[in-house]
Coordinates of C-alpha atoms in Angstrom, one line a residue:
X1 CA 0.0 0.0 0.0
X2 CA 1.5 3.2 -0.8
X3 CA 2.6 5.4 1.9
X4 CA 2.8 9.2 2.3
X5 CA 5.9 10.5 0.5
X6 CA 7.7 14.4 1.1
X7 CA 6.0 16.2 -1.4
X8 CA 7.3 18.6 -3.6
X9 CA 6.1 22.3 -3.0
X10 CA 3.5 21.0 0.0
X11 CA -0.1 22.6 0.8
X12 CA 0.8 25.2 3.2
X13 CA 3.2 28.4 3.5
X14 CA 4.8 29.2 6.5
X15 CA 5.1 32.9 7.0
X16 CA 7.4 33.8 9.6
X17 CA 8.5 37.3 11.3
X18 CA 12.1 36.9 13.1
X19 CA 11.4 40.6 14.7
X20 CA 8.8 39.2 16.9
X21 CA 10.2 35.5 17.8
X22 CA 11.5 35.3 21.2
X23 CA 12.8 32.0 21.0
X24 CA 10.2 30.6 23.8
X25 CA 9.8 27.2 21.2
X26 CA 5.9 27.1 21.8
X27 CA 5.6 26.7 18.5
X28 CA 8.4 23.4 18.0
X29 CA 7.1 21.3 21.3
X30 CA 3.3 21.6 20.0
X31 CA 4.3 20.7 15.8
X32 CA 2.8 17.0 15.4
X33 CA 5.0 16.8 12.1
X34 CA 8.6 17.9 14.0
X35 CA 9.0 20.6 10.8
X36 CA 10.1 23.4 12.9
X37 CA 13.0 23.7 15.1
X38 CA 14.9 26.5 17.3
X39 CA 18.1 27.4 15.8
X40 CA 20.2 29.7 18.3
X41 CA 17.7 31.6 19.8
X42 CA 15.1 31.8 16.5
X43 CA 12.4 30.0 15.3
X44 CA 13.1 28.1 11.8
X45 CA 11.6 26.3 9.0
X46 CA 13.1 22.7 8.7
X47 CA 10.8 20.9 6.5
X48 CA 8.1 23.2 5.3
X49 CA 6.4 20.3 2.7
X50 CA 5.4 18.3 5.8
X51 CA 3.6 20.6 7.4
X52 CA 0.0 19.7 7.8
X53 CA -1.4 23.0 8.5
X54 CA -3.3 22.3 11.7
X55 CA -2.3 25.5 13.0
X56 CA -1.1 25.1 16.2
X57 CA 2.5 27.2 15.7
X58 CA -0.1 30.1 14.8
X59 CA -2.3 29.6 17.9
X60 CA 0.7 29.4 20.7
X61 CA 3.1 32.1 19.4
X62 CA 2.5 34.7 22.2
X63 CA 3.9 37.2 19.5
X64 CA 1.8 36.5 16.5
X65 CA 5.2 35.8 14.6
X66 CA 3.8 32.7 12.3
X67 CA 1.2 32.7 10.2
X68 CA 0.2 29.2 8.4
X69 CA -1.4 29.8 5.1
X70 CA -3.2 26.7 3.7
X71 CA -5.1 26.2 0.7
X72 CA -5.2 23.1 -1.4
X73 CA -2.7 24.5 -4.3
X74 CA 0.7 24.2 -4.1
X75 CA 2.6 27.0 -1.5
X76 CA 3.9 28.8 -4.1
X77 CA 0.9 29.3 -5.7
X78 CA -1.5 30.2 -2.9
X79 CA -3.9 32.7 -4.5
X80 CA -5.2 35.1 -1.4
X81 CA -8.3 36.7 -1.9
X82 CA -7.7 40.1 -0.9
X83 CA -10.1 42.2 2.1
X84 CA -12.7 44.2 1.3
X85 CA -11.9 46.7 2.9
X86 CA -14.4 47.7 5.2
X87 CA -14.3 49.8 8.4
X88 CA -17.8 49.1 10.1
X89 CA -20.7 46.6 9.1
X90 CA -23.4 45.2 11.4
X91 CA -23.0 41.8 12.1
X92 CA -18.9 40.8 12.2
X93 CA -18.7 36.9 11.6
X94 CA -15.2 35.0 13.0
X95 CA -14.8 32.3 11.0
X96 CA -16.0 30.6 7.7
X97 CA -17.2 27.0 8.2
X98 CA -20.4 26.2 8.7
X99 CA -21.8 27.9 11.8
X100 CA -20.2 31.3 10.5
X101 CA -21.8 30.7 7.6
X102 CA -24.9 30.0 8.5
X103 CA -25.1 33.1 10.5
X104 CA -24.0 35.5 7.9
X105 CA -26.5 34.0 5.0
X106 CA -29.5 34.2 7.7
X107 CA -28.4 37.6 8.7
X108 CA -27.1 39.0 5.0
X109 CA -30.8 38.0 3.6
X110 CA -32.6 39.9 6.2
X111 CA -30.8 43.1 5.0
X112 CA -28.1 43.3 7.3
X113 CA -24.4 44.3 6.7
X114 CA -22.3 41.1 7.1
X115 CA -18.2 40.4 7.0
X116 CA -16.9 37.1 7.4
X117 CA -13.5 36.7 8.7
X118 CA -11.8 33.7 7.6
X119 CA -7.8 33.1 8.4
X120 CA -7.5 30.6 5.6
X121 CA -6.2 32.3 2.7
X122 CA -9.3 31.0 0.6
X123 CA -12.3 28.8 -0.1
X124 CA -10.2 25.5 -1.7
X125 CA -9.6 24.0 1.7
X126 CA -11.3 23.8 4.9
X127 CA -9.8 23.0 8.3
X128 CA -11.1 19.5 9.0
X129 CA -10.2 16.1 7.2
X130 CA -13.3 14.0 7.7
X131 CA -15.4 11.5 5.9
X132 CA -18.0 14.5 5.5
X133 CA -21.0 12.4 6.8
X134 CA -24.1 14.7 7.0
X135 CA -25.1 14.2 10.8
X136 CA -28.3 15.7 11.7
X137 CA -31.1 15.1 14.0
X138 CA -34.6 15.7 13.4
X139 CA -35.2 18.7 15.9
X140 CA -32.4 20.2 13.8
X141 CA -33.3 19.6 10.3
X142 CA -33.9 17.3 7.5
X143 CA -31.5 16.7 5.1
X144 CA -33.2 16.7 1.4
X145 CA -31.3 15.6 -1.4
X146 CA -31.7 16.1 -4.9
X147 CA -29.0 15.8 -7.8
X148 CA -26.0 17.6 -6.9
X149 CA -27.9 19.5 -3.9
X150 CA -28.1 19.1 -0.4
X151 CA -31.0 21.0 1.3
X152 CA -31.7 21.7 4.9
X153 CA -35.4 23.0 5.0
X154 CA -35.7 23.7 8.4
X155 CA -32.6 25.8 8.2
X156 CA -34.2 27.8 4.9
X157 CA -30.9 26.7 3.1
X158 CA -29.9 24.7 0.1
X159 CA -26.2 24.0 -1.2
X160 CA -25.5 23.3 -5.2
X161 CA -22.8 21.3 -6.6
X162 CA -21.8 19.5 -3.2
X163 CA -22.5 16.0 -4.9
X164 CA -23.9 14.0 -2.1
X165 CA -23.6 10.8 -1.8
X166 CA -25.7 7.8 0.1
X167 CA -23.0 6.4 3.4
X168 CA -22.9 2.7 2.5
X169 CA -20.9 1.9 5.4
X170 CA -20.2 3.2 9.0
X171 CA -19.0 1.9 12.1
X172 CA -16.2 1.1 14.3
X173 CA -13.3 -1.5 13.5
X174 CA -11.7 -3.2 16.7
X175 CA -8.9 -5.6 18.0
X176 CA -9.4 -9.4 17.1
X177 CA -12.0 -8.9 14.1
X178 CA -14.7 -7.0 16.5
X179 CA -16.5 -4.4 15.4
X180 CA -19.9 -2.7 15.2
X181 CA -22.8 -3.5 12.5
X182 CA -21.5 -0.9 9.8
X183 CA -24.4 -1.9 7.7
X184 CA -27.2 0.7 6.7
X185 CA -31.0 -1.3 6.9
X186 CA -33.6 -0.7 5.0
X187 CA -35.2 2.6 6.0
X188 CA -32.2 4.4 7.1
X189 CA -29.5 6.8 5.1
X190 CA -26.9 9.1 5.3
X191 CA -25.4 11.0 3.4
X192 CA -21.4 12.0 2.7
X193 CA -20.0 14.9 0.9
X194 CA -16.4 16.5 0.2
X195 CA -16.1 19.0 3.4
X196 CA -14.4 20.9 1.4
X197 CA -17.2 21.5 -1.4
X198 CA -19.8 21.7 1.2
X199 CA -18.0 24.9 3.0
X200 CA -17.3 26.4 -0.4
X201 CA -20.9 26.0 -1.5
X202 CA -22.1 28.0 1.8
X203 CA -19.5 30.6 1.3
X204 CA -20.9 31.2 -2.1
X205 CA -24.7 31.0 -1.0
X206 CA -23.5 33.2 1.7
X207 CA -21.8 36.1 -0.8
X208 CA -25.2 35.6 -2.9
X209 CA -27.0 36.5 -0.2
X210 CA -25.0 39.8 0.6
X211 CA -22.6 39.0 2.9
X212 CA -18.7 40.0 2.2
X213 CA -16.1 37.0 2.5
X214 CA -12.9 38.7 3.6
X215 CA -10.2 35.8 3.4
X216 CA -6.5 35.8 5.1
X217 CA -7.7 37.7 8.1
X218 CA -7.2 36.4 11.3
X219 CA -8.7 37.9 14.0
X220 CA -6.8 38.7 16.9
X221 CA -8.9 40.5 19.0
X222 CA -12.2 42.3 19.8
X223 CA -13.3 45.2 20.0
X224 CA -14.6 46.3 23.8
X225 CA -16.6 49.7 24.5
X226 CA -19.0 50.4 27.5
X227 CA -18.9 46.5 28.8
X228 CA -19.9 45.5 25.2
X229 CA -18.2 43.9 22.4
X230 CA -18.0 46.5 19.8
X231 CA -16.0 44.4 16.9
X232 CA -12.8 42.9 15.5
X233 CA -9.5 43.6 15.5
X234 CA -8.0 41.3 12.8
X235 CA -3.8 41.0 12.2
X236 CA -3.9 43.2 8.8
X237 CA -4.2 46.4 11.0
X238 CA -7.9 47.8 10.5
X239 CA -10.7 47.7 13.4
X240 CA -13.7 47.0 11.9
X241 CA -16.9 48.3 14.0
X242 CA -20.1 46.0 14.5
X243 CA -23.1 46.2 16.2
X244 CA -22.8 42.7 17.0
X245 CA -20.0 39.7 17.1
X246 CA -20.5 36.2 16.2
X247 CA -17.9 34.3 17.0
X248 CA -17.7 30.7 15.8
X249 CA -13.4 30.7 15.7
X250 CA -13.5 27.0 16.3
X251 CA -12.7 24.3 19.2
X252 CA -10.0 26.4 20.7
X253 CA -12.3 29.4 21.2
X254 CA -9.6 32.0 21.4
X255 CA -11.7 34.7 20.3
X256 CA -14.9 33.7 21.8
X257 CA -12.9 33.9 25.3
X258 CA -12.1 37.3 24.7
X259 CA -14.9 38.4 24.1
X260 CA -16.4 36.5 27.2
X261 CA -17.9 33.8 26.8
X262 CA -17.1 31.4 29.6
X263 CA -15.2 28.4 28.0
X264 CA -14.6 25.5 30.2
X265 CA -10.9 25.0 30.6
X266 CA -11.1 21.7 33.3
X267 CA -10.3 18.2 32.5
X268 CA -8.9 18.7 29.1
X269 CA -7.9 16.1 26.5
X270 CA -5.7 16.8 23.3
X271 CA -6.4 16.0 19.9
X272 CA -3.8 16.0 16.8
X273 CA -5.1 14.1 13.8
X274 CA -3.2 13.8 10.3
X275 CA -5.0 12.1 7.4
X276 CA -3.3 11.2 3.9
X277 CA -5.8 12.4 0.7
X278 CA -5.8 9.9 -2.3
X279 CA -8.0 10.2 -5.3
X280 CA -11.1 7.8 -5.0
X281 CA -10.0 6.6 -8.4
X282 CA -11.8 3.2 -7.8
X283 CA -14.8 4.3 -7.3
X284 CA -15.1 2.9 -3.5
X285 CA -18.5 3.2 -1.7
X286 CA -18.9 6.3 0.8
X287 CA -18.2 5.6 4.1
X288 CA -16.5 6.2 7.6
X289 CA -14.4 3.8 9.9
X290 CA -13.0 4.2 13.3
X291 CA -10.0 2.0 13.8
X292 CA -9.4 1.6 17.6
X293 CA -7.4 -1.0 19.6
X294 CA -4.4 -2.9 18.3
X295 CA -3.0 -0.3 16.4
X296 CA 0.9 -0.9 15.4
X297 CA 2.6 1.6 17.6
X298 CA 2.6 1.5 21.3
X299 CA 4.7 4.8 21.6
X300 CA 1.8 7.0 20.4
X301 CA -0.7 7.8 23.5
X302 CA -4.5 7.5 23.0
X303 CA -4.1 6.0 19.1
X304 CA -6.8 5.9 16.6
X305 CA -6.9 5.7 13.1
X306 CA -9.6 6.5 10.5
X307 CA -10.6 5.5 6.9
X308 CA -13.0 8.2 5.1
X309 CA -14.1 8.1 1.8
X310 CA -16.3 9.9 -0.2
X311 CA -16.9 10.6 -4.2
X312 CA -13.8 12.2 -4.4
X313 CA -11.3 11.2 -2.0
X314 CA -10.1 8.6 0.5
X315 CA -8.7 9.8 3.5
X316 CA -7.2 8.0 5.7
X317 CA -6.2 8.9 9.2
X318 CA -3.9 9.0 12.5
X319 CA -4.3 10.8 15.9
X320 CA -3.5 10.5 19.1
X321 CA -5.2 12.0 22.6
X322 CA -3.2 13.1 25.6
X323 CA -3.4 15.4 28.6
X324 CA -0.8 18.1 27.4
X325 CA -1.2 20.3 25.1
X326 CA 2.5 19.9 23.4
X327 CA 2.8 17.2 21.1
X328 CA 3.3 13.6 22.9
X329 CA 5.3 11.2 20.5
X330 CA 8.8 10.8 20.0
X331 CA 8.4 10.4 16.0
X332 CA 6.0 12.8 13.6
X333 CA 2.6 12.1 13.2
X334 CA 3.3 10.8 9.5
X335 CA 5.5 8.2 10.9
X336 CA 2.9 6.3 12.7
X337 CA 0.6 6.8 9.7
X338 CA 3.3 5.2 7.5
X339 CA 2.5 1.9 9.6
X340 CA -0.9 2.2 9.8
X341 CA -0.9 2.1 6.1
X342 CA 1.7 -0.6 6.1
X343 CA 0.7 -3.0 9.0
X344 CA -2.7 -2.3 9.9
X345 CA -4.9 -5.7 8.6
X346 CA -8.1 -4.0 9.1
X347 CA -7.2 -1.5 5.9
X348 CA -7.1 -3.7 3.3
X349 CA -10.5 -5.0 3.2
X350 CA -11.6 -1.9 3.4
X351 CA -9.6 -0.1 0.7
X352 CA -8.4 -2.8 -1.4
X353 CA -6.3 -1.8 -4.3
X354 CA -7.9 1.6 -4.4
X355 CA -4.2 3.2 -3.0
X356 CA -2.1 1.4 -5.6
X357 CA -0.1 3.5 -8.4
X358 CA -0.7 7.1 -6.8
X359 CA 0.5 8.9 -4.2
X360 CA -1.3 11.3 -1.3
X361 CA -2.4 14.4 -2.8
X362 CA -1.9 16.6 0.3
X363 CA -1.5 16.0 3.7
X364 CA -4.1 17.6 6.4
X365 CA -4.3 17.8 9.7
X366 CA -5.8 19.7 12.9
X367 CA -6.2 19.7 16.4
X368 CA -8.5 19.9 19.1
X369 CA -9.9 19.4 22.6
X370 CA -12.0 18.3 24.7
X371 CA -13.4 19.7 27.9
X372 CA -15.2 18.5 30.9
X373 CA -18.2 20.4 30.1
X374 CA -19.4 22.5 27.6
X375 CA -19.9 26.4 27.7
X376 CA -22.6 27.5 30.2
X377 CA -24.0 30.3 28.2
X378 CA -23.1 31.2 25.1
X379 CA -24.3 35.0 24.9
X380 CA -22.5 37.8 26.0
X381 CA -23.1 42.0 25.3
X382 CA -22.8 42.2 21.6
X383 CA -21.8 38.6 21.3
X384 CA -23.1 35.2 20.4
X385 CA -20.4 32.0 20.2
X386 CA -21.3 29.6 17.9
X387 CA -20.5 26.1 16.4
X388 CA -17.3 24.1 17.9
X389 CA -16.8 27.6 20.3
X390 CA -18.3 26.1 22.7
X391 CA -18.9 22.4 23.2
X392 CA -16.8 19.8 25.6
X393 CA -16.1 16.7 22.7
X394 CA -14.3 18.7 20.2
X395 CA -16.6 19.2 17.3
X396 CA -20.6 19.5 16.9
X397 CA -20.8 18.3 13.7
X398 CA -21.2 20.1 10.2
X399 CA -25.2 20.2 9.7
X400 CA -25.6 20.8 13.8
X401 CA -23.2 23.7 13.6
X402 CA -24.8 25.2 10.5
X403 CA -28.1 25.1 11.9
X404 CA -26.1 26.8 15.6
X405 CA -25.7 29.8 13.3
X406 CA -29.0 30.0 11.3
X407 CA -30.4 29.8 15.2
X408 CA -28.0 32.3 16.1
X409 CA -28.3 34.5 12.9
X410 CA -32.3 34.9 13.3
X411 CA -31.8 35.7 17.0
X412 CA -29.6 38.6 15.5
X413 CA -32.1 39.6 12.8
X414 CA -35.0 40.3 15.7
X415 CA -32.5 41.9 17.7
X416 CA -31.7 43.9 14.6
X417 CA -35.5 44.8 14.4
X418 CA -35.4 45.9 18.0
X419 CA -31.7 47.9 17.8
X420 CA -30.8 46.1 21.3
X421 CA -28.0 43.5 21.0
X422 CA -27.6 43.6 25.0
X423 CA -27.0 40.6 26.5
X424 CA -30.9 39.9 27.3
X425 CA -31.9 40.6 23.8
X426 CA -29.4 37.7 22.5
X427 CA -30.0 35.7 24.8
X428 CA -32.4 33.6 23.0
X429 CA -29.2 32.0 21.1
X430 CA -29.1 29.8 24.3
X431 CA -32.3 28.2 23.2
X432 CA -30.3 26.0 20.2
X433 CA -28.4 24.1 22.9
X434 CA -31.1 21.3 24.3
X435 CA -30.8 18.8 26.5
X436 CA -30.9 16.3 24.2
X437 CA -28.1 17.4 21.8
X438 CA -25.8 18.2 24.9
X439 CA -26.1 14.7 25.6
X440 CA -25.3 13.5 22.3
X441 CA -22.2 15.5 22.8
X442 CA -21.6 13.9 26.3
X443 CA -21.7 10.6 24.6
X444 CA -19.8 11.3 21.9
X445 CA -16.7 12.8 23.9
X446 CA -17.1 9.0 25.7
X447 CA -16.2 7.7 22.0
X448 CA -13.2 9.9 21.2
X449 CA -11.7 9.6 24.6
X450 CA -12.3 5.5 24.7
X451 CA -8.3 5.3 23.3
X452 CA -7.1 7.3 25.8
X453 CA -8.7 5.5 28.7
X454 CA -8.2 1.8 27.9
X455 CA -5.5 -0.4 27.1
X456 CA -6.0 -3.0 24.9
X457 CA -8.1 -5.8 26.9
X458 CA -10.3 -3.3 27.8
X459 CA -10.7 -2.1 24.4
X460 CA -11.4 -5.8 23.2
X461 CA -13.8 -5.7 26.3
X462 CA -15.4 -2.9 25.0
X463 CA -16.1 -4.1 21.9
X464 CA -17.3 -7.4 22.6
X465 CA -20.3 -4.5 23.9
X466 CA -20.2 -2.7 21.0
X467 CA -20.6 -5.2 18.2
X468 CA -23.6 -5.4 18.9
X469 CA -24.6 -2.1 17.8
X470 CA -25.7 -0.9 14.4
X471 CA -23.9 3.0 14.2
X472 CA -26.2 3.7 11.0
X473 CA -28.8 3.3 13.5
X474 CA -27.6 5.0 16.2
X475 CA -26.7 8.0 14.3
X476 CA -29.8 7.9 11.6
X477 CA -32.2 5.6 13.1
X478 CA -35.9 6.8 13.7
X479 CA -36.5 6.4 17.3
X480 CA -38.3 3.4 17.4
X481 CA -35.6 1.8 15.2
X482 CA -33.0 3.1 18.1
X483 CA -35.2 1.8 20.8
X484 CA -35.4 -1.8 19.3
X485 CA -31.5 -1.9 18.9
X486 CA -30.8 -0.9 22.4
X487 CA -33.0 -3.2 23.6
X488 CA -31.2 -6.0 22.3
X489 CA -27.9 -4.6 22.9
X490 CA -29.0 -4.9 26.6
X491 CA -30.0 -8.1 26.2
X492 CA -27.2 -9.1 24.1
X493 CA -24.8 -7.5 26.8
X494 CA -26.7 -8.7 29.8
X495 CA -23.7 -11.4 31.7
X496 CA -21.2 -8.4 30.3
X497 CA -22.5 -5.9 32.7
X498 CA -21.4 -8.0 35.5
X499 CA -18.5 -9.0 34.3
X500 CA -17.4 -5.6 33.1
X501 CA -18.5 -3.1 35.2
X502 CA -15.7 -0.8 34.5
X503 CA -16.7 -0.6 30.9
X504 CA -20.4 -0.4 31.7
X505 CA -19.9 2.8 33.9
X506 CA -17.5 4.1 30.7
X507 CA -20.6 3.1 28.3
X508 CA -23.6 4.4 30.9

């Protein structure tokens, strides 16, 4: 199976001011790829065509000397779309995936001035490598499909050319050939597109509704006048003025804690994950694997790996979890996903020949936490967090964080109506986060910490629970469908309760 090669040129540019480096090496101990290094008392590139672009040497620098600029053409050809130049607007928008955008097409159709901030340098690569599974839930929205678009009806928005695709397979892969029912029954789909397309298609629908994209802008800081969030300070120079803030800057809610928005900071877990893009030449079905227990390296803490495929690409995918934020291994992240692609027996079956005769087409990565609970209250005075900002397992998922900002967006528009964006008047934007979706959260942080927490009987423990649940089901099940599975996975599981009980607390 071919493994991930240096690549000429690479996806990302590393921009670097030696002025403001103070040596401190933040930026080398967090690098999952080992790329950067301190020589003397300076930061330096060492191998820029490794570099995953996950950002962290941007987050930690306490001088905002590096800036990471990743786009899917080579980094000598990055085309930045320039600012728009704009000194005030209405609603100011932190980030550009799909909360952010959801917020500024709800708010840009109702009339209102939007600007959407986006660090990447443009719309040809987003920040997360995923199988791009549509994951809804029917309080949220329904997910209509029809030719090449996607529509959420609830949410008053449809996508074009995102070429959806029905999931064919999804589930968890085990030690010792265990593993969840990946099959979809009768009655139940999903959907899978390219992450990628699906954020560019809401950027444009976004921009046709009014709102101005302004790309390469990283926001460093807001605004504060009279106790209220007053707008953005991005790292080109301007301050751009706005009656109201929605931040939705991602998991590590940098911006969303200054403009204050209580983010839980206890019990944190660490997230790096690197994933090789192939071409889906061979046509394979779309799906999404978890691959956890017996995985080839014992030196990497909390391993997983990950197979995602949709029309267009295969990704497939390493990460580890630990309780530090610098990065744990002694070797790169792309060393322990050259054996995954080399020893791993579950990956053949799954991928056949589809890897042979080409290469990886770009490396990707990211990082994130968890926390031990998510945000309290997402509102603040001229402020509304949305998306990843504020949940405790790392990601809420693309259609749940689109329809966080529609909810957020039409909270604006009546407060827009009313000219009040106190604290009281947005406070509505609470409302998205129910009880039942912060539990799916809860039980989904459970999942991505599972590698972290067990060792290897206990993961084999654990799955002789979970193969004897259906994940289509679980994730796109009606309720009485979810209700019948469970009740046999309790009956199934019955004597392991007993015999378990360390992995029935985990799982309950």
């Amino acid at each position: 199976m071919p493994l991930p090669a240096q690549r000429e040129g690479g996806t990302v540019k590393i921009l670097f001011d030696e002025d403001r480096c103070t040596g401190c090496g933040l930026c080398v101990r967090v690098c999952p790829q080992r790329v950067l290094a301190l020589v003397g008392d300076k930061m330096q590139v060492v191998d820029q065509p490794r570099c995953m672009g996950c950002f962290g040497c941007e987050d930690v620098c306490p001088t905002g000397a590096v800036r990471v600029l990743r786009a899917r053409p080579t980094a000598a050809e990055v085309p930045i779309e320039p600012p728009v130049g704009v000194t005030a607007c209405d609603v100011a928008v932190v980030g550009a995936g799909p909360a952010g955008l959801g917020a500024a097409i709800t708010c840009a159709r109702a009339g209102l001035d939007v600007v959407v901030f986006e660090r990447l340098p443009n719309r040809t690569l987003s920040h997360h490598p995923d199988g791009g599974v549509l994951y809804s839930l029917p309080s949220i929205s329904r997910i209509q499909v029809q030719g090449e678009r996607v529509a959420f009806p609830e949410l008053e928005i449809e996508v074009r050319d995102v070429r959806p695709r029905r999931c064919k397979l999804l589930g968890f892969l085990g030690p010792d050939g265990l593993r969840t029912d990946d099959r979809f029954p009768p009655g139940v789909t999903g959907w899978t597109v390219s992450k990628d397309r699906f954020v560019a298609a809401l950027a444009a629908e976004a921009e046709r509704a009014g709102a101005k994209m302004w790309y390469n802008a990283l926001v460093r800081d807001v605004i504060k006048e009279d106790g209220r969030v007053a707008g953005v300070r991005p790292d080109t120079g301007e301050e751009v003025r706005a009656r109201v803030v929605v931040t939705a800057d991602g998991v590590w809610a940098r911006i969303s804690r200054k403009a204050g928005i209580p983010i839980n900071r206890q019990d944190r877990w660490y997230i790096d994950l690197l994933a090789a893009e192939y071409e889906n030449r061979a046509g394979l079905p779309a799906g999404l694997y978890y691959l956890n227990g017996a995985l080839p390296f014992d030196e990497l803490p909390g391993p997983m790996g990950g197979v995602g495929i949709n029309d267009e690409v295969i990704h497939v995918m390493v990460a580890c979890v630990a309780r530090r934020p610098i990065y744990p291994a002694p070797r790169p992240l792309d060393a322990y996903l050259h054996r995954l692609l080399a020893e791993d027996e579950r990956l053949p079956p799954i991928l056949g020949d589809a890897l042979q005769g080409q290469s990886p087409r770009l490396l990707t990565g990211c990082r994130a936490v968890t926390r031990a609970a998510p945000s309290p209250d997402v509102v603040g005075e001229g402020v509304i967090a949305v998306g990843d900002s504020w949940v405790d397992d790392g990601e809420l998922g693309d259609v749940p964080s689109l329809a966080d900002g529609v909810h957020a967006g039409r909270v604006i528009v009546r407060a827009a109506q009313r000219n009040d964006f106190s604290k009281s008047a947005l406070n509505p934007a609470n409302e998205f986060r129910t009880p039942q979706l912060l539990k799916i959260l809860a039980e989904n942080k459970k999942m991505k910490l599972l590698a972290a927490q067990l060792d290897e009987e206990e993961m084999r423990q654990m799955f002789l629970f979970m193969q004897h649940l259906n994940y289509p089901i679980t994730l796109f099940g009606t309720p009485r469908q979810q209700g019948m599975m469970f009740a046999r996975f309790m009956v199934k599981n019955l004597f392991r309760f007993v015999r378990y009980p360390r992995i029935a607390r985990l799982l309950f």
